[in-house]
Amino acid sequence: MLTDHFRPQSFNGIDDIVIVGGGLAGLFCALKLAPRPVTILAAAPIGHGASSAWAQGGIAAAMNTGDTFEKHVADTVAAGAGIVDEKMTRMMVAEGPARIHDLLEYGVPFDRDLEGKLLLSREAAHSERRIVRVKGDMAGKAIMEALIAAVRSTPSIRVIEGYVVEELVREGRFISGVVARPDAGQSKTRVSFPARAVVLCSGGLGHLYAVTTNPWEACGQGVGMAARAGAIIADPEFVQFHPTAINIGKDPAPLATEALRGDGAILVNSKGHRFMLDIHADGELAPRDVVSRGVFAEVKAGRGAFLDCTKAIGTHFPEMFPTVYASCMAAGIDPVTQPIPVAPAVHYHMGGVLTDGEGRTSIDGLWAAGEVTSTGVHGANRLASNSLLEAVVFAARIAENIKGTLPAPKLTEWGDNAGESDDPVTVEDSPPFKRLRGLMSECVGVVRTRESLLHAIREIAELERVNTRLRFSNIITTAKLIAVAALQRTESRGGHFRADCPTERPEWQRRTYLTLAQAERLAAEAIETEPA
Ligand SMILES: Cc1cc2nc3c(=O)[nH]c(=O)nc-3n(C[C@H](O)[C@H](O)[C@H](O)COP(=O)(O)OP(=O)(O)OC[C@H]3O[C@@H](n4cnc5c(N)ncnc54)[C@H](O)[C@@H]3O)c2cc1C
């Protein structure tokens, strides 16, 4: 669907700046670049198909009396399990309050107290109240509504919806544009968009897994595309599971926000036993990976896991957490009186396309922001509500950086139609994609072993061997990067848990940097040394 005339602002057929993705990172970057002409290509209509619109908790920013940047940095570093990039984190935290003010100016109705001051709440692993929210659990929806309205009324921003980008085109050192497939990826023809700068904001990869809280558009296409163009990928093995997705067989699984546990909800099994107290001193407020493994063990043992909000929240549930309440009621569960069945679900990817402080990737002409990146601020485990913050801080930095430096345009003969190179793929329905999702959950999930990872790498190679579709190639590439990096990391840290190496090891207190060529070599070696 085109929401504007086709190419009204292109220069000699070249777009100035193309942003891939219309979530928080993409829209914020476009607004910050105004009045510079920008084209946003989004797989779904903006506001849909983006994790940003589903965020329930809010955005972390050290703005409360008594809170400091140092405390926010310290909490982020502690959550990240030893491999957080402190310099990048300091930068992100220090710019947080200014970006919150930007969002207020764009019209985001953050909750305020009676004196009109921002109302800040607390979430797990934050030492202070620093989460800016909207009506309890409506932050993502409200932020996106405000930004969409701002984008729609900014003449320099052209939004093209339903275009799935399949390829970043590289010419020598430069990314010189993208190739996209219209009609939500169902069209037989592809359209090319030559550009002076490309900003990748395509979100996360939860849908690579069978159980996830992410929309299907978040299936790792961005990481795969960038890796295939030669970009360095960092920390792909670190996948965060949310411990309390509502376990009612829905895909994607609705989320029971962390704030419920912050407000005193407890986790019990079917026998009513509060199992987290056996596992960690902080019980339900332990780090996400610890709670995820606790919930996973109960579900795997057949005892089930339930979030009991009846005492801590009770009758306040509908007005305090309207989104969660609606999801529960739709499934016939009344959280005011009944415990909510929960299971861990892939929620966030700490790894991604390596970027520097200005959002530059390792390839000239390609910037990236939001969940598709690995800036280093999340280390091995993201601190809750730091991801929306990361998206706005680095999207703004990219806008500044692009204003100053822009690679010379590459003017290769690009037609408007990039050909019918392959059949379109209905990603969500295709059997290979379902097989891949099951494989990732089973073998590269909450608990991994050398054996399970080798099995995954062999299966991924087989899927790759029979695949002929470009879009699926991007997705498989991302799966391969995660599995290979998880096999290499012979320790457990943050979102990466190896049952066969269950502790942290000092020699692994470092980030992973991987190109696709390296991952392919490592995968081939692994298969060769240990065939099935
Ligand atoms: C249920 C849920 C609750 C969350 N709650 C919080 C929270 O409270 N606080 C917090 O900080 N974080 C939260 N997160 C994480 C946070 O929402 C995301 O990390 C963040 O929104 C990512 O923003 P983004 O702009 O990078 O990606 P997204 O918002 O996911 O946007 C990605 C965009 O890229 C498009 N796209 C994808 N692939 C392509 C392609 N090939 N071609 C074209 N377009 C493409 C998508 O359609 C979409 O427009 C939550 C996540 C979920 C799923």
PDB file of N, CA, C and O in Angstrom, residues 11 14-18 33 36-38 173-175 195-199 360 364-367 398-410:
ATOM      1  N   PHE A  11      15.538  11.950  -5.888  1.00  0.00           N
ATOM      2  CA  PHE A  11      16.426  12.808  -6.662  1.00  0.00           C
ATOM      3  C   PHE A  11      16.982  11.976  -7.798  1.00  0.00           C
ATOM      4  O   PHE A  11      17.715  11.017  -7.545  1.00  0.00           O
ATOM      5  N   ILE A  14      16.878   8.590  -7.149  1.00  0.00           N
ATOM      6  CA  ILE A  14      17.545   8.082  -5.948  1.00  0.00           C
ATOM      7  C   ILE A  14      16.886   8.700  -4.718  1.00  0.00           C
ATOM      8  O   ILE A  14      16.739   9.916  -4.629  1.00  0.00           O
ATOM      9  N   ASP A  15      16.496   7.852  -3.784  1.00  0.00           N
ATOM     10  CA  ASP A  15      15.990   8.382  -2.529  1.00  0.00           C
ATOM     11  C   ASP A  15      17.165   8.911  -1.728  1.00  0.00           C
ATOM     12  O   ASP A  15      18.263   8.373  -1.783  1.00  0.00           O
ATOM     13  N   ASP A  16      16.900   9.947  -0.984  1.00  0.00           N
ATOM     14  CA  ASP A  16      17.963  10.492  -0.150  1.00  0.00           C
ATOM     15  C   ASP A  16      18.288   9.484   0.947  1.00  0.00           C
ATOM     16  O   ASP A  16      19.335   8.868   0.962  1.00  0.00           O
ATOM     17  N   ILE A  17      17.317   9.283   1.819  1.00  0.00           N
ATOM     18  CA  ILE A  17      17.533   8.354   2.929  1.00  0.00           C
ATOM     19  C   ILE A  17      16.381   7.358   2.956  1.00  0.00           C
ATOM     20  O   ILE A  17      15.216   7.753   2.952  1.00  0.00           O
ATOM     21  N   VAL A  18      16.709   6.078   2.995  1.00  0.00           N
ATOM     22  CA  VAL A  18      15.686   5.040   3.126  1.00  0.00           C
ATOM     23  C   VAL A  18      15.801   4.421   4.512  1.00  0.00           C
ATOM     24  O   VAL A  18      16.888   4.004   4.925  1.00  0.00           O
ATOM     25  N   LEU A  33      15.230  13.480  11.407  1.00  0.00           N
ATOM     26  CA  LEU A  33      15.912  13.893  10.174  1.00  0.00           C
ATOM     27  C   LEU A  33      15.183  15.025   9.458  1.00  0.00           C
ATOM     28  O   LEU A  33      15.747  15.687   8.586  1.00  0.00           O
ATOM     29  N   ARG A  36      14.799  16.852   6.165  1.00  0.00           N
ATOM     30  CA  ARG A  36      15.509  16.058   5.162  1.00  0.00           C
ATOM     31  C   ARG A  36      14.567  14.991   4.596  1.00  0.00           C
ATOM     32  O   ARG A  36      13.917  14.281   5.364  1.00  0.00           O
ATOM     33  N   PRO A  37      14.469  14.819   3.282  1.00  0.00           N
ATOM     34  CA  PRO A  37      13.551  13.819   2.718  1.00  0.00           C
ATOM     35  C   PRO A  37      13.930  12.397   3.116  1.00  0.00           C
ATOM     36  O   PRO A  37      15.093  12.009   3.034  1.00  0.00           O
ATOM     37  N   VAL A  38      12.940  11.694   3.571  1.00  0.00           N
ATOM     38  CA  VAL A  38      13.155  10.327   4.049  1.00  0.00           C
ATOM     39  C   VAL A  38      12.034   9.449   3.503  1.00  0.00           C
ATOM     40  O   VAL A  38      10.881   9.867   3.463  1.00  0.00           O
ATOM     41  N   ARG A 173      32.395  -0.654  -1.177  1.00  0.00           N
ATOM     42  CA  ARG A 173      32.351  -0.419   0.272  1.00  0.00           C
ATOM     43  C   ARG A 173      30.982   0.034   0.744  1.00  0.00           C
ATOM     44  O   ARG A 173      30.738   0.135   1.932  1.00  0.00           O
ATOM     45  N   PHE A 174      30.120   0.406  -0.201  1.00  0.00           N
ATOM     46  CA  PHE A 174      28.883   1.099   0.164  1.00  0.00           C
ATOM     47  C   PHE A 174      27.632   0.253   0.052  1.00  0.00           C
ATOM     48  O   PHE A 174      27.504  -0.550  -0.879  1.00  0.00           O
ATOM     49  N   ILE A 175      26.682   0.517   0.932  1.00  0.00           N
ATOM     50  CA  ILE A 175      25.312   0.066   0.706  1.00  0.00           C
ATOM     51  C   ILE A 175      24.670   1.180  -0.118  1.00  0.00           C
ATOM     52  O   ILE A 175      24.687   2.358   0.281  1.00  0.00           O
ATOM     53  N   ALA A 195      19.571   4.608  -2.718  1.00  0.00           N
ATOM     54  CA  ALA A 195      19.537   5.636  -1.661  1.00  0.00           C
ATOM     55  C   ALA A 195      20.938   6.112  -1.343  1.00  0.00           C
ATOM     56  O   ALA A 195      21.914   5.399  -1.564  1.00  0.00           O
ATOM     57  N   ARG A 196      20.999   7.329  -0.816  1.00  0.00           N
ATOM     58  CA  ARG A 196      22.301   7.834  -0.369  1.00  0.00           C
ATOM     59  C   ARG A 196      22.677   7.253   0.990  1.00  0.00           C
ATOM     60  O   ARG A 196      23.839   7.162   1.329  1.00  0.00           O
ATOM     61  N   ALA A 197      21.662   6.935   1.778  1.00  0.00           N
ATOM     62  CA  ALA A 197      21.918   6.336   3.094  1.00  0.00           C
ATOM     63  C   ALA A 197      20.771   5.397   3.415  1.00  0.00           C
ATOM     64  O   ALA A 197      19.615   5.688   3.100  1.00  0.00           O
ATOM     65  N   VAL A 198      21.090   4.265   4.029  1.00  0.00           N
ATOM     66  CA  VAL A 198      20.054   3.312   4.450  1.00  0.00           C
ATOM     67  C   VAL A 198      20.158   3.150   5.964  1.00  0.00           C
ATOM     68  O   VAL A 198      21.256   2.962   6.501  1.00  0.00           O
ATOM     69  N   VAL A 199      19.002   3.252   6.628  1.00  0.00           N
ATOM     70  CA  VAL A 199      18.979   3.050   8.082  1.00  0.00           C
ATOM     71  C   VAL A 199      18.100   1.824   8.353  1.00  0.00           C
ATOM     72  O   VAL A 199      16.907   1.826   8.051  1.00  0.00           O
ATOM     73  N   ARG A 360      26.453   3.747  13.267  1.00  0.00           N
ATOM     74  CA  ARG A 360      27.030   3.261  12.006  1.00  0.00           C
ATOM     75  C   ARG A 360      27.335   1.768  12.109  1.00  0.00           C
ATOM     76  O   ARG A 360      27.843   1.308  13.138  1.00  0.00           O
ATOM     77  N   ASP A 364      29.907   1.030   5.048  1.00  0.00           N
ATOM     78  CA  ASP A 364      29.604   2.434   4.754  1.00  0.00           C
ATOM     79  C   ASP A 364      28.218   2.546   4.129  1.00  0.00           C
ATOM     80  O   ASP A 364      27.809   1.701   3.327  1.00  0.00           O
ATOM     81  N   GLY A 365      27.518   3.600   4.519  1.00  0.00           N
ATOM     82  CA  GLY A 365      26.198   3.849   3.930  1.00  0.00           C
ATOM     83  C   GLY A 365      25.075   3.123   4.643  1.00  0.00           C
ATOM     84  O   GLY A 365      23.912   3.301   4.303  1.00  0.00           O
ATOM     85  N   LEU A 366      25.417   2.290   5.629  1.00  0.00           N
ATOM     86  CA  LEU A 366      24.383   1.560   6.373  1.00  0.00           C
ATOM     87  C   LEU A 366      24.469   1.894   7.861  1.00  0.00           C
ATOM     88  O   LEU A 366      25.493   1.659   8.504  1.00  0.00           O
ATOM     89  N   TRP A 367      23.370   2.481   8.355  1.00  0.00           N
ATOM     90  CA  TRP A 367      23.225   2.736   9.791  1.00  0.00           C
ATOM     91  C   TRP A 367      22.156   1.769  10.316  1.00  0.00           C
ATOM     92  O   TRP A 367      21.382   1.208   9.522  1.00  0.00           O
ATOM     93  N   ILE A 398      21.783   8.812  15.021  1.00  0.00           N
ATOM     94  CA  ILE A 398      21.952   8.521  13.584  1.00  0.00           C
ATOM     95  C   ILE A 398      21.542   9.753  12.770  1.00  0.00           C
ATOM     96  O   ILE A 398      22.244  10.162  11.841  1.00  0.00           O
ATOM     97  N   ALA A 399      20.409  10.339  13.148  1.00  0.00           N
ATOM     98  CA  ALA A 399      19.933  11.510  12.402  1.00  0.00           C
ATOM     99  C   ALA A 399      21.006  12.608  12.416  1.00  0.00           C
ATOM    100  O   ALA A 399      21.308  13.220  11.377  1.00  0.00           O
ATOM    101  N   GLU A 400      21.615  12.839  13.560  1.00  0.00           N
ATOM    102  CA  GLU A 400      22.685  13.843  13.663  1.00  0.00           C
ATOM    103  C   GLU A 400      23.852  13.468  12.773  1.00  0.00           C
ATOM    104  O   GLU A 400      24.409  14.293  12.044  1.00  0.00           O
ATOM    105  N   ASN A 401      24.229  12.175  12.829  1.00  0.00           N
ATOM    106  CA  ASN A 401      25.403  11.723  12.098  1.00  0.00           C
ATOM    107  C   ASN A 401      25.194  11.798  10.589  1.00  0.00           C
ATOM    108  O   ASN A 401      26.079  12.230   9.840  1.00  0.00           O
ATOM    109  N   ILE A 402      23.982  11.418  10.155  1.00  0.00           N
ATOM    110  CA  ILE A 402      23.708  11.440   8.713  1.00  0.00           C
ATOM    111  C   ILE A 402      23.705  12.874   8.204  1.00  0.00           C
ATOM    112  O   ILE A 402      24.169  13.145   7.093  1.00  0.00           O
ATOM    113  N   LYS A 403      23.208  13.791   9.048  1.00  0.00           N
ATOM    114  CA  LYS A 403      23.185  15.201   8.622  1.00  0.00           C
ATOM    115  C   LYS A 403      24.590  15.659   8.265  1.00  0.00           C
ATOM    116  O   LYS A 403      24.801  16.402   7.322  1.00  0.00           O
ATOM    117  N   GLY A 404      25.573  15.188   9.075  1.00  0.00           N
ATOM    118  CA  GLY A 404      26.944  15.644   8.873  1.00  0.00           C
ATOM    119  C   GLY A 404      27.657  14.920   7.754  1.00  0.00           C
ATOM    120  O   GLY A 404      28.382  15.521   6.967  1.00  0.00           O
ATOM    121  N   THR A 405      27.494  13.625   7.686  1.00  0.00           N
ATOM    122  CA  THR A 405      28.252  12.857   6.694  1.00  0.00           C
ATOM    123  C   THR A 405      27.310  11.993   5.881  1.00  0.00           C
ATOM    124  O   THR A 405      26.471  11.303   6.442  1.00  0.00           O
ATOM    125  N   LEU A 406      27.445  12.043   4.622  1.00  0.00           N
ATOM    126  CA  LEU A 406      26.634  11.180   3.790  1.00  0.00           C
ATOM    127  C   LEU A 406      27.503  10.656   2.659  1.00  0.00           C
ATOM    128  O   LEU A 406      28.192  11.428   2.004  1.00  0.00           O
ATOM    129  N   PRO A 407      27.516   9.354   2.481  1.00  0.00           N
ATOM    130  CA  PRO A 407      28.352   8.827   1.412  1.00  0.00           C
ATOM    131  C   PRO A 407      27.933   9.365   0.049  1.00  0.00           C
ATOM    132  O   PRO A 407      26.761   9.693  -0.150  1.00  0.00           O
ATOM    133  N   ALA A 408      28.906   9.453  -0.846  1.00  0.00           N
ATOM    134  CA  ALA A 408      28.595   9.906  -2.200  1.00  0.00           C
ATOM    135  C   ALA A 408      27.588   8.943  -2.809  1.00  0.00           C
ATOM    136  O   ALA A 408      27.639   7.748  -2.570  1.00  0.00           O
ATOM    137  N   PRO A 409      26.629   9.492  -3.579  1.00  0.00           N
ATOM    138  CA  PRO A 409      25.635   8.599  -4.163  1.00  0.00           C
ATOM    139  C   PRO A 409      26.260   7.653  -5.172  1.00  0.00           C
ATOM    140  O   PRO A 409      27.169   8.007  -5.889  1.00  0.00           O
ATOM    141  N   LYS A 410      25.762   6.466  -5.200  1.00  0.00           N
ATOM    142  CA  LYS A 410      26.199   5.476  -6.189  1.00  0.00           C
ATOM    143  C   LYS A 410      25.115   5.454  -7.240  1.00  0.00           C
ATOM    144  O   LYS A 410      23.942   5.276  -6.932  1.00  0.00           O
TER     145      LYS A 410
END
